[in-house]
Amino acid sequence: MTEAYYSQKIHGPFETQELGDFDLLSGETIRGLNIAYATFGKLSPARDNAVLFPNWYSGSSKILELAYVGAGRALDPEKYFIILANQIGAGLSSSPSNTPSPFGAARFPKVEIADDVRAQHRLVTEKFGIERLALVLGGSMGAQQTYEWAVRFPDALRRAAPIAGLARGTPHNRLLVQTFIDAIASDPAFEDGWYERAAHLHRGLRRHARVFAASGFSPALFNRRGFAELGFSTTDDFVTGFVENHFLPQDPNNLLLLLAKWRDADVSRSANGDLAAALGRIRAKTFVIAIEEDGFFPLADIEAEQRLVPGSELRRVSSPWGHLALFGTDGAYNAAIDRHLNELLAA
Amino acid sequence: MTEAYYSQKIHGPFETQELGDFDLLSGETIRGLNIAYATFGKLSPARDNAVLFPNWYSGSSKILELAYVGAGRALDPEKYFIILANQIGAGLSSSPSNTPSPFGAARFPKVEIADDVRAQHRLVTEKFGIERLALVLGGSMGAQQTYEWAVRFPDALRRAAPIAGLARGTPHNRLLVQTFIDAIASDPAFEDGWYERAAHLHRGLRRHARVFAASGFSPALFNRRGFAELGFSTTDDFVTGFVENHFLPQDPNNLLLLLAKWRDADVSRSANGDLAAALGRIRAKTFVIAIEEDGFFPLADIEAEQRLVPGSELRRVSSPWGHLALFGTDGAYNAAIDRHLNELLAA
């Protein structure tokens, strides 16, 4: 089931870049690291129109394409060369689910957000010869990667747009993410990650989906039946048909690897834990975009970090879909994001 | 362990009123229903100074006493005769944990908030001969009971103060409460409620505590280490030492009975589902009190109901402790509540 899911048929077309044996910051090695990505538009002769957009928790490049890329959108392939990069562990790039024994499944090494960014930097420079990206952006875990890019490679991007995410997780966010982890890992069928078939953990995946949904959308989405726009009838119909349906085909070890990355993301690690010093290194023109109803990354926490980014601006958008407006289900959110990105790209 | 916990030593002194065979609204019967309660102060000769305060989820009359009753507080035993009533299923009144076979444990009948209110009405009228209470108040599930009192027995109370709770659960609140239920019931040791010892479910109880904590307190409480005031060092130290410590000695079947009551509470059931009609029956002078940072019962939802209560006023309080400011840990919250209650009691 997971093999059929993590496929060109569902998430393609995508390409894969082999980066060889890749040393992680932990000291572990991923042998023959593959990074899956999709591109849109053409790289200009000056190589100055490239946009990098890494994916969020549990998504792939496909949802980024569907929700953000297109003619007339801010990310218009007529103007930009857009690279949608898939995280390590998300199922298309090297992941627990596609790495053979003995290093696959529960033994897949722990990966950090910074490892993804280092791998993406190699993809961008070695594969495409791009020295400076016009924009790096991303939502949620994509925002974590965007911040890490801007801190780690300050001269490699002209602009940055972290959306609905933090450079360093707050204690509350870590607690919340741990409840997502616990919902999956507590399924007796998990067996420390050595399950025979991912589908055997469907109860844990469903519990995870429900805890995720309860704070991922705003209360108003449920209470005013905002999900009816998508054809769902009741809260339960929506949570099953939209959220459980999203997670059930995915591999639990993959999700847990991503969740651990999410929980532990911290750009200050390269500055001895000094967040102000780390964010102070950013040279990209940065629009920090917050969703006012976000239950995962509250506005106040996002704003506290934005103030530490030199020359940055806070841009607020509003959606009853809360954090999960990222999915592109809310036309008003999409239009607002495009306005902010257009302004940033014109800067 | 649960017997030692649900004891006079820990929750007393409390008294118990036997109400005989009690017919529930579902049609089921609790044989020899006991309602545990504690009283403070003296009933006036005119029997017009009585305050009823039913307990919330998982608490007992003891925490209500410690957090709200005392000389100089709004609920001053020098002025009022204060009755702190324990919910059916909370461990001191008739509950799954103290009902012998064959009707105890998983077989204990399903109870509604309205059943508690009917039992409390008998306690108040039959035991104490009180026709009209000066005030009914309660927080969270106590607010649900307060609303039910005001709708079901509109002439039996002069004033009402539902705090941080709703008359009818919203779809979002029901989803959230279901995640609490799932965290306990998914423990393999639960065995459909036929576990041998409650302590065997400590993993499920711990998961429940963590999901509960993640939205029960405001994010700011964790992120600004507000828990340090109570002597806790880290998020994990606090969640373990405060929240897990609170739930671990309790009986899972008791908690699940209470959670189902919470999830399903709805005063409109006695008005054919018409919430406006039900709340329109209220004659008590009502202060609806909301906690601005409440992640369980958001301000907007509380305000929407308050507008349906004739002559009512919305009173807002603020606390980084969020919903769980109810516990009395925040001095500023306690002082604000006392101000509102003093004003209401003077009306």
mmCIF file with all atom_site columns, C-alpha atoms in Angstrom, chain A residues 170-173 175-176 178-179 182-183 186 188 207 210-211 213-215 217-220 222-224 235 239 295 298 300-301, chain B residues 170-173 175-176 178-179 182-183 186 188 207 210-211 213-215 217-220 222-224 235 239 295 298 300-301:
data_model
loop_
_atom_site.group_PDB
_atom_site.id
_atom_site.type_symbol
_atom_site.label_atom_id
_atom_site.label_alt_id
_atom_site.label_comp_id
_atom_site.label_asym_id
_atom_site.label_entity_id
_atom_site.label_seq_id
_atom_site.pdbx_PDB_ins_code
_atom_site.Cartn_x
_atom_site.Cartn_y
_atom_site.Cartn_z
_atom_site.occupancy
_atom_site.B_iso_or_equiv
_atom_site.pdbx_formal_charge
_atom_site.auth_seq_id
_atom_site.auth_comp_id
_atom_site.auth_asym_id
_atom_site.auth_atom_id
_atom_site.pdbx_PDB_model_num
ATOM 1  C CA . THR A 1 170 ? 8.549   26.460 21.370 1.00 0.00 ? 170 THR A CA 1
ATOM 2  C CA . PRO A 1 171 ? 8.070   24.199 24.381 1.00 0.00 ? 171 PRO A CA 1
ATOM 3  C CA . HIS A 1 172 ? 4.328   24.145 23.632 1.00 0.00 ? 172 HIS A CA 1
ATOM 4  C CA . ASN A 1 173 ? 4.877   23.176 20.013 1.00 0.00 ? 173 ASN A CA 1
ATOM 5  C CA . LEU A 1 175 ? 4.614   19.079 23.519 1.00 0.00 ? 175 LEU A CA 1
ATOM 6  C CA . LEU A 1 176 ? 1.954   19.146 20.804 1.00 0.00 ? 176 LEU A CA 1
ATOM 7  C CA . GLN A 1 178 ? 4.966   14.749 20.890 1.00 0.00 ? 178 GLN A CA 1
ATOM 8  C CA . THR A 1 179 ? 1.242   13.984 21.212 1.00 0.00 ? 179 THR A CA 1
ATOM 9  C CA . ASP A 1 182 ? 2.616   9.205  20.796 1.00 0.00 ? 182 ASP A CA 1
ATOM 10 C CA . ALA A 1 183 ? -0.650  8.618  18.920 1.00 0.00 ? 183 ALA A CA 1
ATOM 11 C CA . SER A 1 186 ? 1.437   3.772  21.055 1.00 0.00 ? 186 SER A CA 1
ATOM 12 C CA . PRO A 1 188 ? 0.593   -2.043 19.715 1.00 0.00 ? 188 PRO A CA 1
ATOM 13 C CA . ARG A 1 207 ? -5.840  8.676  16.311 1.00 0.00 ? 207 ARG A CA 1
ATOM 14 C CA . ARG A 1 210 ? -7.742  13.280 14.979 1.00 0.00 ? 210 ARG A CA 1
ATOM 15 C CA . VAL A 1 211 ? -5.314  14.863 17.413 1.00 0.00 ? 211 VAL A CA 1
ATOM 16 C CA . ALA A 1 213 ? -7.134  17.879 13.176 1.00 0.00 ? 213 ALA A CA 1
ATOM 17 C CA . ALA A 1 214 ? -8.291  19.138 16.574 1.00 0.00 ? 214 ALA A CA 1
ATOM 18 C CA . SER A 1 215 ? -5.636  21.861 16.621 1.00 0.00 ? 215 SER A CA 1
ATOM 19 C CA . PHE A 1 217 ? -7.897  23.683 11.904 1.00 0.00 ? 217 PHE A CA 1
ATOM 20 C CA . SER A 1 218 ? -9.517  26.542 13.774 1.00 0.00 ? 218 SER A CA 1
ATOM 21 C CA . PRO A 1 219 ? -12.495 25.674 16.023 1.00 0.00 ? 219 PRO A CA 1
ATOM 22 C CA . ALA A 1 220 ? -14.618 27.863 13.743 1.00 0.00 ? 220 ALA A CA 1
ATOM 23 C CA . PHE A 1 222 ? -15.805 22.789 12.586 1.00 0.00 ? 222 PHE A CA 1
ATOM 24 C CA . ASN A 1 223 ? -18.392 24.931 14.333 1.00 0.00 ? 223 ASN A CA 1
ATOM 25 C CA . ARG A 1 224 ? -19.473 26.751 11.170 1.00 0.00 ? 224 ARG A CA 1
ATOM 26 C CA . THR A 1 235 ? -17.295 16.642 11.577 1.00 0.00 ? 235 THR A CA 1
ATOM 27 C CA . VAL A 1 239 ? -12.076 14.161 9.686  1.00 0.00 ? 239 VAL A CA 1
ATOM 28 C CA . GLY A 1 295 ? -3.164  26.447 16.534 1.00 0.00 ? 295 GLY A CA 1
ATOM 29 C CA . PRO A 1 298 ? 0.481   30.892 17.297 1.00 0.00 ? 298 PRO A CA 1
ATOM 30 C CA . ALA A 1 300 ? 2.615   35.648 19.100 1.00 0.00 ? 300 ALA A CA 1
ATOM 31 C CA . ASP A 1 301 ? 5.399   33.067 18.778 1.00 0.00 ? 301 ASP A CA 1
ATOM 32 C CA . THR B 1 170 ? -19.547 22.621 19.724 1.00 0.00 ? 170 THR B CA 1
ATOM 33 C CA . PRO B 1 171 ? -18.432 20.165 17.034 1.00 0.00 ? 171 PRO B CA 1
ATOM 34 C CA . HIS B 1 172 ? -14.826 21.190 17.724 1.00 0.00 ? 172 HIS B CA 1
ATOM 35 C CA . ASN B 1 173 ? -15.176 20.624 21.443 1.00 0.00 ? 173 ASN B CA 1
ATOM 36 C CA . LEU B 1 175 ? -13.790 16.277 18.550 1.00 0.00 ? 175 LEU B CA 1
ATOM 37 C CA . LEU B 1 176 ? -11.303 17.411 21.175 1.00 0.00 ? 176 LEU B CA 1
ATOM 38 C CA . GLN B 1 178 ? -13.065 12.417 21.763 1.00 0.00 ? 178 GLN B CA 1
ATOM 39 C CA . THR B 1 179 ? -9.262  12.607 21.487 1.00 0.00 ? 179 THR B CA 1
ATOM 40 C CA . ASP B 1 182 ? -9.357  7.746  22.594 1.00 0.00 ? 182 ASP B CA 1
ATOM 41 C CA . ALA B 1 183 ? -6.088  8.293  24.468 1.00 0.00 ? 183 ALA B CA 1
ATOM 42 C CA . SER B 1 186 ? -6.799  2.832  23.083 1.00 0.00 ? 186 SER B CA 1
ATOM 43 C CA . PRO B 1 188 ? -4.512  -2.318 25.197 1.00 0.00 ? 188 PRO B CA 1
ATOM 44 C CA . ARG B 1 207 ? -1.144  10.070 26.961 1.00 0.00 ? 207 ARG B CA 1
ATOM 45 C CA . ARG B 1 210 ? -0.513  15.145 27.598 1.00 0.00 ? 210 ARG B CA 1
ATOM 46 C CA . VAL B 1 211 ? -3.230  15.685 25.001 1.00 0.00 ? 211 VAL B CA 1
ATOM 47 C CA . ALA B 1 213 ? -2.332  19.635 28.742 1.00 0.00 ? 213 ALA B CA 1
ATOM 48 C CA . ALA B 1 214 ? -1.478  20.659 25.166 1.00 0.00 ? 214 ALA B CA 1
ATOM 49 C CA . SER B 1 215 ? -4.739  22.571 24.792 1.00 0.00 ? 215 SER B CA 1
ATOM 50 C CA . PHE B 1 217 ? -3.130  25.549 29.168 1.00 0.00 ? 217 PHE B CA 1
ATOM 51 C CA . SER B 1 218 ? -2.252  28.441 26.879 1.00 0.00 ? 218 SER B CA 1
ATOM 52 C CA . PRO B 1 219 ? 0.896   28.077 24.743 1.00 0.00 ? 219 PRO B CA 1
ATOM 53 C CA . ALA B 1 220 ? 2.323   31.051 26.639 1.00 0.00 ? 220 ALA B CA 1
ATOM 54 C CA . PHE B 1 222 ? 4.764   26.659 28.480 1.00 0.00 ? 222 PHE B CA 1
ATOM 55 C CA . ASN B 1 223 ? 6.743   29.128 26.413 1.00 0.00 ? 223 ASN B CA 1
ATOM 56 C CA . ARG B 1 224 ? 7.246   31.598 29.270 1.00 0.00 ? 224 ARG B CA 1
ATOM 57 C CA . THR B 1 235 ? 7.750   21.300 30.315 1.00 0.00 ? 235 THR B CA 1
ATOM 58 C CA . VAL B 1 239 ? 3.324   17.846 32.621 1.00 0.00 ? 239 VAL B CA 1
ATOM 59 C CA . GLY B 1 295 ? -8.305  26.306 24.269 1.00 0.00 ? 295 GLY B CA 1
ATOM 60 C CA . PRO B 1 298 ? -12.970 29.512 22.983 1.00 0.00 ? 298 PRO B CA 1
ATOM 61 C CA . ALA B 1 300 ? -16.247 33.244 20.559 1.00 0.00 ? 300 ALA B CA 1
ATOM 62 C CA . ASP B 1 301 ? -18.255 30.101 21.293 1.00 0.00 ? 301 ASP B CA 1
#
